[in-house]
XYZ file of C-alpha atoms in Angstrom:
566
model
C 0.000 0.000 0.000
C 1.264 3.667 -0.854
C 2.601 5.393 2.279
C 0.014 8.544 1.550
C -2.645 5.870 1.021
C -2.148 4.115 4.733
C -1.324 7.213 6.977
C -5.040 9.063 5.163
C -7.131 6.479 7.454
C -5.079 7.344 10.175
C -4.935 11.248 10.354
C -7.861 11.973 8.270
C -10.227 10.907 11.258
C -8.218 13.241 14.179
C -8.423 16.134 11.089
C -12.703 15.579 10.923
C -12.552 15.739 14.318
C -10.723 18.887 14.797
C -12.358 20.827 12.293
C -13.036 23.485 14.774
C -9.469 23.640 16.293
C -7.917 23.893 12.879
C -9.994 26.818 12.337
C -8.987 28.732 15.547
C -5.458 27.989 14.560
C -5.980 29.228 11.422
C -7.391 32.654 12.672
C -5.136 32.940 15.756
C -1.811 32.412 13.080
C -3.096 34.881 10.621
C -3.137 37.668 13.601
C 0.037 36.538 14.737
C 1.445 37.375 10.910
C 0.350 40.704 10.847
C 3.437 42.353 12.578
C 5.796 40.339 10.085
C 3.839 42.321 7.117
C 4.515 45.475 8.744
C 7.752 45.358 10.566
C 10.103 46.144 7.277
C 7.747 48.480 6.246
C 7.592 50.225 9.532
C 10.936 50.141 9.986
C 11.702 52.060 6.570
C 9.418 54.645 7.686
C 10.686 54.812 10.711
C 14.783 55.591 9.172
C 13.440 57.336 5.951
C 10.582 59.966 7.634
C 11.903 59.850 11.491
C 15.350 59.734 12.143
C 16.978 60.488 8.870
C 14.458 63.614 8.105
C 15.539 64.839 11.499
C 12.020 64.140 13.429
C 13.100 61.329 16.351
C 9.636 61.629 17.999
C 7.877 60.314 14.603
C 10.832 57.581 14.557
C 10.439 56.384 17.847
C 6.572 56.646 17.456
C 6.667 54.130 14.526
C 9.364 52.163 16.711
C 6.694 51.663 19.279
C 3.900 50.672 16.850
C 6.268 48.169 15.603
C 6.732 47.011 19.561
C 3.043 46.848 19.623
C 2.549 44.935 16.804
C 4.663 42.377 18.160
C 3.039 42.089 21.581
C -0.143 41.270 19.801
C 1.425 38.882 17.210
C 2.836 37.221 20.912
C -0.210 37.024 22.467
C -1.956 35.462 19.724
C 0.743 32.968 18.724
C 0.174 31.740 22.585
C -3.743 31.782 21.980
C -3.132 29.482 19.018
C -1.482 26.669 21.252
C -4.808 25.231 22.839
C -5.972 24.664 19.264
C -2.654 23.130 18.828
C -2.756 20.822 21.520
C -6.493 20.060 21.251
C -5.066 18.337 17.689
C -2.054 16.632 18.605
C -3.496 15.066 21.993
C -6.072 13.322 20.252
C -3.517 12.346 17.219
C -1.540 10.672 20.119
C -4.797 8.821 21.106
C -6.325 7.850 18.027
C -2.232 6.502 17.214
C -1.848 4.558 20.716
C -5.868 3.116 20.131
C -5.171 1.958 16.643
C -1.328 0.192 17.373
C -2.953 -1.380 21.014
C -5.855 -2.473 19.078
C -3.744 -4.118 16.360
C -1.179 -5.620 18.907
C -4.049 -7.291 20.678
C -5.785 -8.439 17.240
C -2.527 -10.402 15.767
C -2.000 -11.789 19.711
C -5.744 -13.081 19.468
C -4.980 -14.335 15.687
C -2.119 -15.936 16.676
C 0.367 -13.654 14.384
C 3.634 -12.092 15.732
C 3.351 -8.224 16.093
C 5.737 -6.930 13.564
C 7.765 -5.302 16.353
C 7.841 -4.216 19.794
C 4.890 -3.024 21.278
C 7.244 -1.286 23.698
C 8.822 0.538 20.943
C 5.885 0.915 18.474
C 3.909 2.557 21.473
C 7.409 5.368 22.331
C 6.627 5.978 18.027
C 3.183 7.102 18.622
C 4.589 9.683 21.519
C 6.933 10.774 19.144
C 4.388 11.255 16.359
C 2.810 13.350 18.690
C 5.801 15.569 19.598
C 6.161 15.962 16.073
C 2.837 16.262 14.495
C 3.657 19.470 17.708
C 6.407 20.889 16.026
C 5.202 20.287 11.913
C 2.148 22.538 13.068
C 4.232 25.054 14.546
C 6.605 25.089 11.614
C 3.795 25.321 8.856
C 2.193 28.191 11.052
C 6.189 29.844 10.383
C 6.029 28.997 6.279
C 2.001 29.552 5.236
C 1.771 33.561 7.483
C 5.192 34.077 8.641
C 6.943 33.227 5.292
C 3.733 34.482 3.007
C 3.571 37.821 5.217
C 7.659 39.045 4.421
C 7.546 37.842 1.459
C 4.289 40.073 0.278
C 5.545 42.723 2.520
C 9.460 42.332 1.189
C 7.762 42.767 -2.961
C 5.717 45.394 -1.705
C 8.484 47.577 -0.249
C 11.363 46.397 -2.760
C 10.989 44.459 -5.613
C 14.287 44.123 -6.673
C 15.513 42.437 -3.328
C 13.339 39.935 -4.241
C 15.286 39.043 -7.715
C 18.347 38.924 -5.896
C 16.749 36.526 -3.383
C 15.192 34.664 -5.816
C 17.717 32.824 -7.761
C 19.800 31.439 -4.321
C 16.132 30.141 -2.858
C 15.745 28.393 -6.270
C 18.966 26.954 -5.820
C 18.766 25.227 -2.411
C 15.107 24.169 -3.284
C 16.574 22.198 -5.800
C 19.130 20.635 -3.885
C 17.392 20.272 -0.398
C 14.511 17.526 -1.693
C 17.462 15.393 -2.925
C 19.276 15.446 0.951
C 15.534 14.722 1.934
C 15.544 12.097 -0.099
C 18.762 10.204 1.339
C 17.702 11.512 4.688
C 14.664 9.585 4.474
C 16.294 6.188 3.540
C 18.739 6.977 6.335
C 15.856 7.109 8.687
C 13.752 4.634 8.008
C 16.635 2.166 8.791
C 17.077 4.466 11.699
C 13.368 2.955 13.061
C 13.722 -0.839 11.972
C 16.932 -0.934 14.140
C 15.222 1.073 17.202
C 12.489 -1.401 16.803
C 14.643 -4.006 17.070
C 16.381 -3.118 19.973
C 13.588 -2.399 22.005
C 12.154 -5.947 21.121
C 15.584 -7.491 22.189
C 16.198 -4.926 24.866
C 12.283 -6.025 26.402
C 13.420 -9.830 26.162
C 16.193 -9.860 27.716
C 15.477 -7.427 30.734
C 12.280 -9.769 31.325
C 15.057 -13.166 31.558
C 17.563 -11.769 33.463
C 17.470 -14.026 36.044
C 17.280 -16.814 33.552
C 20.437 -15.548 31.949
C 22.463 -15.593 34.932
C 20.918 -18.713 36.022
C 22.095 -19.814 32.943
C 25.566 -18.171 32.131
C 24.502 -16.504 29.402
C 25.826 -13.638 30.068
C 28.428 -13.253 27.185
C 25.799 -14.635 24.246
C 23.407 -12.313 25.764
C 26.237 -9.002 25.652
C 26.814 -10.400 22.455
C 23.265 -10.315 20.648
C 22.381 -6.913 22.532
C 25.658 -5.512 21.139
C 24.978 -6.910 17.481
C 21.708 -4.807 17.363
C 22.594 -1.507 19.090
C 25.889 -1.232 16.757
C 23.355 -0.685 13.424
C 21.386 1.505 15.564
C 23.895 3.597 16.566
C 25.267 3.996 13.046
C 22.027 4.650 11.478
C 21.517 7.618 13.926
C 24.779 8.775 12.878
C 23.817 8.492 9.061
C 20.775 10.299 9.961
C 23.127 13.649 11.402
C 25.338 13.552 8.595
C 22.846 14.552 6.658
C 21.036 16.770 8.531
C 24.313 18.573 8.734
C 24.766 18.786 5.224
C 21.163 20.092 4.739
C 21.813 22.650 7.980
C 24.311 24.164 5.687
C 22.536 24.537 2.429
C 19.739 26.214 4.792
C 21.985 28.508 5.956
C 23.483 29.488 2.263
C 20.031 30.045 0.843
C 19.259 32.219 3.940
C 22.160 34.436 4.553
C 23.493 34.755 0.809
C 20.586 37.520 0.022
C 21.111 39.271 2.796
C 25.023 39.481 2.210
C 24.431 40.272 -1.559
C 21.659 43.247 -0.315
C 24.516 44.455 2.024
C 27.480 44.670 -0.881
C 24.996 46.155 -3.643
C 23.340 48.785 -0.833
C 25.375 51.927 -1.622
C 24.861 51.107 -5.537
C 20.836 50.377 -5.023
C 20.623 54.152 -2.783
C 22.978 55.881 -5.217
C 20.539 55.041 -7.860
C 17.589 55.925 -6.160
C 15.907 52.460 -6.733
C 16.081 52.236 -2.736
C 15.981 54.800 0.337
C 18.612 53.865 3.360
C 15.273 53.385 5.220
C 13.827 50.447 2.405
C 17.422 48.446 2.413
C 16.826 48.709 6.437
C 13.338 46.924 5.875
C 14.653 44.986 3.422
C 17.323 43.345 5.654
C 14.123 43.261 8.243
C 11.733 41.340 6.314
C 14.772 38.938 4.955
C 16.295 38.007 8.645
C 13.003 38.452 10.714
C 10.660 36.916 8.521
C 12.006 34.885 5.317
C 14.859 33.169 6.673
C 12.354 32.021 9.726
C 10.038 31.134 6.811
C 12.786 29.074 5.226
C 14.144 27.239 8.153
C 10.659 26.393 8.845
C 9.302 25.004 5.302
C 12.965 22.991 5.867
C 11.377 21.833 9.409
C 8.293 21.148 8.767
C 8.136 19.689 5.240
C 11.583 18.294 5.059
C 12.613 17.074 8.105
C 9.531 16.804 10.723
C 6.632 16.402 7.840
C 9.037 13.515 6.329
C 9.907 11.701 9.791
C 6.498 12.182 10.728
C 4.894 10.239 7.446
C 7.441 7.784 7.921
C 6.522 7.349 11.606
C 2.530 7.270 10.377
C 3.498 4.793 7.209
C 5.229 2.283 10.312
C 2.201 2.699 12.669
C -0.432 2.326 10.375
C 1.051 -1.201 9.468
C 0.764 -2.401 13.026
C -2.630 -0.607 13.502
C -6.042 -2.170 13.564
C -7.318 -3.276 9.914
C -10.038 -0.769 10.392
C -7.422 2.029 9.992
C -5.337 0.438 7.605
C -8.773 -0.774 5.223
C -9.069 3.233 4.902
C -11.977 3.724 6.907
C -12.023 5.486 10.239
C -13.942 2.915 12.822
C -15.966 5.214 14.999
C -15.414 5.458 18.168
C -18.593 5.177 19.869
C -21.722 4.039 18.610
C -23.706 6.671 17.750
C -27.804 7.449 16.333
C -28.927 3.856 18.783
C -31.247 3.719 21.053
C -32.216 4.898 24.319
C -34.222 3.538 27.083
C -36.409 4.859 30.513
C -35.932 1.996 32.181
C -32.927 0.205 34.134
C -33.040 -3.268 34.590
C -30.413 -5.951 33.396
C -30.294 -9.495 32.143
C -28.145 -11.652 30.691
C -29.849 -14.630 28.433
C -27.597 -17.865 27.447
C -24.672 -15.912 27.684
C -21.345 -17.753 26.080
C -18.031 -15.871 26.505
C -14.605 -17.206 25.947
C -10.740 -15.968 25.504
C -8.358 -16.991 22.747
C -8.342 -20.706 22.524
C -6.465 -23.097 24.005
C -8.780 -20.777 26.937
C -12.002 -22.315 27.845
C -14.785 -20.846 27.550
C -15.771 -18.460 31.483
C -19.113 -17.943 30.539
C -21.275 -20.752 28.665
C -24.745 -20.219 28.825
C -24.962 -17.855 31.961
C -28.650 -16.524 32.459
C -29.750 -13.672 35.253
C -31.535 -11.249 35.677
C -31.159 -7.854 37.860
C -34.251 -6.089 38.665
C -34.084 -2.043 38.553
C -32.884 -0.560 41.636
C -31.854 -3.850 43.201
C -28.712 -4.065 45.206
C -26.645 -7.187 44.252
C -23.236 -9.186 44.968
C -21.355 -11.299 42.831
C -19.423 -14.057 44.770
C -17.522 -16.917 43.398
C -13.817 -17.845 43.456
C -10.996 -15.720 42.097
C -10.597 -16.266 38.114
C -13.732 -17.832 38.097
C -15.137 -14.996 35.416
C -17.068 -12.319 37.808
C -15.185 -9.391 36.275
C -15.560 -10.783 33.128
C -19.329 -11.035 33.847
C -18.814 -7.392 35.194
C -17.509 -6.427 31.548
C -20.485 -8.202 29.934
C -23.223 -6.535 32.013
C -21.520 -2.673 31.347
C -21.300 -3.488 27.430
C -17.489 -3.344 27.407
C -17.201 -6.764 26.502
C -19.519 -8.544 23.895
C -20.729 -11.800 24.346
C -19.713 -14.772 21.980
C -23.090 -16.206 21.997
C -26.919 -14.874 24.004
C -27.514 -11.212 24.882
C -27.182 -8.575 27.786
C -30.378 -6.311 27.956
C -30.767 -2.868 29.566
C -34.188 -2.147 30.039
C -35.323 -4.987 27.639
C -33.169 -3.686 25.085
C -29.573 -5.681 23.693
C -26.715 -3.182 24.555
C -25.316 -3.422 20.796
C -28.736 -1.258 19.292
C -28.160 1.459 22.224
C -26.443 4.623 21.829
C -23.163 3.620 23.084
C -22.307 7.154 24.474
C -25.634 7.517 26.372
C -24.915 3.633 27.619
C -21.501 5.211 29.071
C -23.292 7.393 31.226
C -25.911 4.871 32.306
C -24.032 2.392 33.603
C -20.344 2.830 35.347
C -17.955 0.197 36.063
C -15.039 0.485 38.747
C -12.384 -1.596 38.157
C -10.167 -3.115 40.788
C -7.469 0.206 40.105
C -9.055 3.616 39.859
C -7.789 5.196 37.150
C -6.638 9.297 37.994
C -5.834 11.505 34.889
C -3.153 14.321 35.335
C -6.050 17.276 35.855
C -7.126 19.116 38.838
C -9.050 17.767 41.534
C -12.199 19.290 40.489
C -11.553 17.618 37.330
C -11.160 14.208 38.559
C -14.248 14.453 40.698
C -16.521 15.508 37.898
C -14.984 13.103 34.998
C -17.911 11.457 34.537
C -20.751 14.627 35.347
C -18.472 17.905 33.946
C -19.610 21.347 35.200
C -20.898 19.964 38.703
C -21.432 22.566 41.195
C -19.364 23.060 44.168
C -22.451 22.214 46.803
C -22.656 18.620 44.870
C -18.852 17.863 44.746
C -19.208 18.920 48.300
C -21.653 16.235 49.498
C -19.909 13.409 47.468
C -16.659 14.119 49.412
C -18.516 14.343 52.830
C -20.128 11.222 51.772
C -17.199 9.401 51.334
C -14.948 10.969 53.780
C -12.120 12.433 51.247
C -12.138 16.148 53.302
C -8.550 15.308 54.241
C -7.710 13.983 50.899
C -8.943 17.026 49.095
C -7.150 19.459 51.715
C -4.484 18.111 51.550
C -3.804 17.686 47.960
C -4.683 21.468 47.788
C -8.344 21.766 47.019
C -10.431 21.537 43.887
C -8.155 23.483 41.959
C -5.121 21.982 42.671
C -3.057 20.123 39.426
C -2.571 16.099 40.630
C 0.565 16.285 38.168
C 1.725 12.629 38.883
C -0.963 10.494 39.711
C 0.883 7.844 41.077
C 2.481 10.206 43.451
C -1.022 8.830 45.156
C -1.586 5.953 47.165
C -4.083 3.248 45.301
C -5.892 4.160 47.856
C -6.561 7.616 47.442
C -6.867 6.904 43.568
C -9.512 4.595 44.465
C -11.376 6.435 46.738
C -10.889 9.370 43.696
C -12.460 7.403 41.554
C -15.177 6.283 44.213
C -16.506 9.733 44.830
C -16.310 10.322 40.945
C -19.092 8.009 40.066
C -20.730 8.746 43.599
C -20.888 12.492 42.375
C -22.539 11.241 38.345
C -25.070 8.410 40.572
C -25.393 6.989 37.215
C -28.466 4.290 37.174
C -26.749 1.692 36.960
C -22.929 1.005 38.977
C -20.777 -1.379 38.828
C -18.285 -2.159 41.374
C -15.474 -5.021 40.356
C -13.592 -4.699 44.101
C -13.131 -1.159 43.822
C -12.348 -0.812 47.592
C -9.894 -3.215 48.036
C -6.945 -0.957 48.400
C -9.269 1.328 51.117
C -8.406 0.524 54.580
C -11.581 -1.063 56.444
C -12.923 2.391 57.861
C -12.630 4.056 54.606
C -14.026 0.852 53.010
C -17.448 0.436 55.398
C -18.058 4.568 54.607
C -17.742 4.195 50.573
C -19.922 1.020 51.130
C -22.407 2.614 53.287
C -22.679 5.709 51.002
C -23.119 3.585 47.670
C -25.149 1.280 49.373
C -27.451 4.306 50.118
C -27.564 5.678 46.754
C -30.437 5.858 44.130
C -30.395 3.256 41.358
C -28.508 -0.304 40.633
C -25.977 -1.176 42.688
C -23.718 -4.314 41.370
C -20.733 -5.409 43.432
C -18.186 -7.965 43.172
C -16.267 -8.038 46.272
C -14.809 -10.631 48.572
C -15.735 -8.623 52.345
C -18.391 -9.699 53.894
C -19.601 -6.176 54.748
C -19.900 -5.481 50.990
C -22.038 -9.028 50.457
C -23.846 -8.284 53.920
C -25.704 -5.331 52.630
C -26.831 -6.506 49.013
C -30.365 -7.432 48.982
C -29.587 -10.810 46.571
C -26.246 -12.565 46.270
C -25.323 -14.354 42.655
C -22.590 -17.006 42.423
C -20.516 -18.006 39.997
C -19.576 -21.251 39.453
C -17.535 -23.513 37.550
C -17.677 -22.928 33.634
C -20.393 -19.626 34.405
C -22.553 -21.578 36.459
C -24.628 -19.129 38.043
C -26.615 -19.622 40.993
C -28.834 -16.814 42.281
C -32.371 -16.698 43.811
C -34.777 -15.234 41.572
C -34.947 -11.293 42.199
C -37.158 -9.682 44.101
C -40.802 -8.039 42.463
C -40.821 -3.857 42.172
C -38.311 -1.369 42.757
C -36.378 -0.610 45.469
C -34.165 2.551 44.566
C -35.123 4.405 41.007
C -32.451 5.680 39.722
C -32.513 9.731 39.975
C -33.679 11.347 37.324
């Protein structure tokens, strides 16, 4: 497949996406140009009708306009980052989704990954780093490089035919350096692939290679793959050194040929002192930027960043490699009033030689009941867990909400209706406020209030700094105090339906019996898989799993006990 034809599937989804961040970038760049059109011309004006004609107040007036100018084009090159990052962030997602997604399909199919996941996962980091800096670059070239140049013809024309031939010059040699750069570095990625594959194997057998004496064979192979990585790297900066220099030929030649021919261009009035000023302005301030930039972005970063896109879209999901974007939620299904659950002849099984944890598993959950799942460890209850919140899809039978399968409902409004906890709350890198409201954004301060009374986290939250406060490392916290995080989270959204897969096992007991006594307390479905007995004390039915999905579970009980708040 052509490289342009598998990265399209990839990027063109993030691009749909972003339509509206693109936009703002667009505008915000386009304001940030505006004091590269008028700094040479300002300038000129500046030397020619201030200082030279003997008025320094008009001179330093224009000065200062140009200093204004240049605040604004600051302040709205900063306002264009948040578009920026909006784009790139979800690039990095979409990227890490698609590679984990293919990983786990050719693990399932039996079929080696084509590399590393370890290093193929570090590539899609990278992409996003430079998908970062190609943005920024072609933000330089398109306004930057555009703005001088108009503004550099409009002031003096005939800098621009000396500039001319020396920029046609190096844009015919540059794409050929690109050319053997490119080679250079896509040997550069096979043999960091490789490495990190080896690298991964043999710090996972360490203990089997001393156990063994394999010491030396083991130097030996690790030494036989970083050698070609090293040189490739090296092959890679040759060339970028060579291209470094043609970039800086094409960019300082015109000015040092505007320099030589000055007194000639003012002695024959084709230029004042003042326009070979904002000449030399527009040419270091704006085109040699622009150049440096287009050299960035479209032969250097662009390149290593379709070559990073070509290597990831190979190990990606066949969705994204077929050329259609998968969506990522279901979207235009259903939508029901009601919240009861059931599973009917429900068959679920991992990759063989596995067999199957589920086969045939019926039961039913009435609305607002309270329920524990018991059974063994590794007997399937989180995979049941996974079945009953949609995340999983059974093999064989189907898992109703309300009387409806969970594959023809809106799988976006299913997200909010019912919440699983896994064992290991999961904390992002946001503020505390943020954390608490993931799954109910814009939550007033009164209701994040009662959810951490509820639960007890006023210590927690004081001392982490209050709502506002930036959680910058997430596992700087306990599991604990991720899980009790998380806890109060879906306490705070009291979606109808939650799901609890031993999400207070790493709460000490007090903290345990007061997130069990507030959940236990809420409106709607409560579903817990837990092995305390105060957590399996309070349900109002217990369900068992045995043996092969055996489930054993009194029948549940008529009307509703807690509707789910509206």
């Amino acid at each position: 497949m052509p490289a342009d034809r598998a990265v399209a599937p990839l990027v063109a989804p993030v691009l749909a996406g972003n339509r509206g961040a693109l936009a703002r970038l667009a505008g915000w760049s386009l304001l940030g140009a505006v004091p590269t059109l008028a700094s040479g011309r300002l300038v000129a004006a500046a030397a020619d009708r201030g200082f030279l004609a003997g008025d320094a107040a008009l001179g330093l007036a224009l000065l200062g306009c140009y200093a204004l100018l240049t605040a604004c084009g600051v302040a709205a090159s900063r306002q264009a980052v948040r578009p920026l990052a909006e784009i790139v962030e979800t690039l990095r997602d979409h990227l890490v989704r698609a590679v984990a997604e293919g990983a786990l399909r050719a693990a399932v199919e039996g079929r080696p990954p084509g590399g590393a996941v370890a290093g193929i996962t570090q590539q899609a980091e990278q992409a996003r780093m430079l998908a970062a800096a190609a943005l920024m670059s072609v933000r330089t070239v398109v306004f930057g490089g555009l703005a001088a140049l108009a503004g550099l013809v409009a002031l003096a024309w005939t800098v621009g035919a000396i500039a001319a031939p020396l920029l046609l010059a190096a844009a015919a040699v540059l794409p050929a350096l690109s050319r053997a750069w490119s080679v250079r570095y896509r040997r550069s990625l096979t043999a960091q692939e490789d490495l990190a594959g080896l690298g991964q194997r043999v710090f996972s057998s360490l203990r089997d290679v001393r156990a063994c004496g394999a010491a030396r064979h083991t130097e030996n192979a690790l030494d036989a793959v970083l050698r070609p990585s090293a040189d490739t790297a090296v092959a890679v900066a040759a060339v970028e050194a060579a291209r470094t220099a043609v970039i800086a030929l094409a960019a300082r030649a015109p000015l040092a040929v505007l320099i030589v021919l000055s007194p000639w261009l003012v002695e024959t009035g084709r230029l004042t002192p003042g326009e070979v000023l904002g000449a030399v302005v527009y040419l270091v301030s704006g085109l040699e930027p622009a150049l440096r930039a287009f050299t960035d972005s479209v032969l250097n970063t662009g390149m290593e960043l379709r070559l990073l896109l070509t290597r990831l879209a190979a190990h990606s999901g066949p969705a994204c490699r077929s050329g259609g974007a998968r969506p990522v939620v279901r979207t235009g299904g259903r939508a029901v009033t009601r919240f009861d659950l059931s599973a009917q002849d429900v068959t679920f099984a991992y990759p063989p030689p596995a067999p199957p944890v589920l086969d045939g598993a019926c039961l039913a959950i009435a609305e607002g009941e309270h329920v524990a799942i018991t059974g063994p460890s590794g007997i399937g209850k989180s995979t049941l867990a996974a079945l009953l919140a949609g995340l999983q899809v059974p093999h064989h039978g189907t898992v109703r909400l309300g009387g409806v399968p969970l594959g023809e409902l809106d799988e976006k409004w299913l997200r909010t209706r019912i919440v699983l906890l896994p064992q290991d709350g999961y904390v992002v890198r946001a503020t505390v406020r943020e954390n608490l409201a993931y799954l109910s954004p814009g939550a007033p301060d009164a209701m994040l209030d009662r959810a951490v009374a509820d639960l007890g986290l006023g210590p927690l939250v004081r001392r982490l700094g209050g709502y506002g406060a930036a959680i910058g490392r997430p596992d700087a916290l306990s599991a604990g105090e991720r899980q009790a995080l998380v806890l109060a989270r879906a306490h705070l959204a009291a979606p109808p339906v939650l799901i609890l897969d031993e999400a207070t096992r790493h709460l000490d007991p007090p903290a345990a019996e007061r997130a069990t006594t507030a959940l236990a307390a809420r409106a709607g479905t409560l579903v817990v898989i837990a092995h305390r007995l105060d957590a399996i004390s309070r349900a109002d039915r217990r369900i068992e799993v045995g043996p092969s999905g055996r489930i054993t579970a009194p029948p549940p009980p008529t009307g509703t006990r807690r509707p789910p708040r509206a």
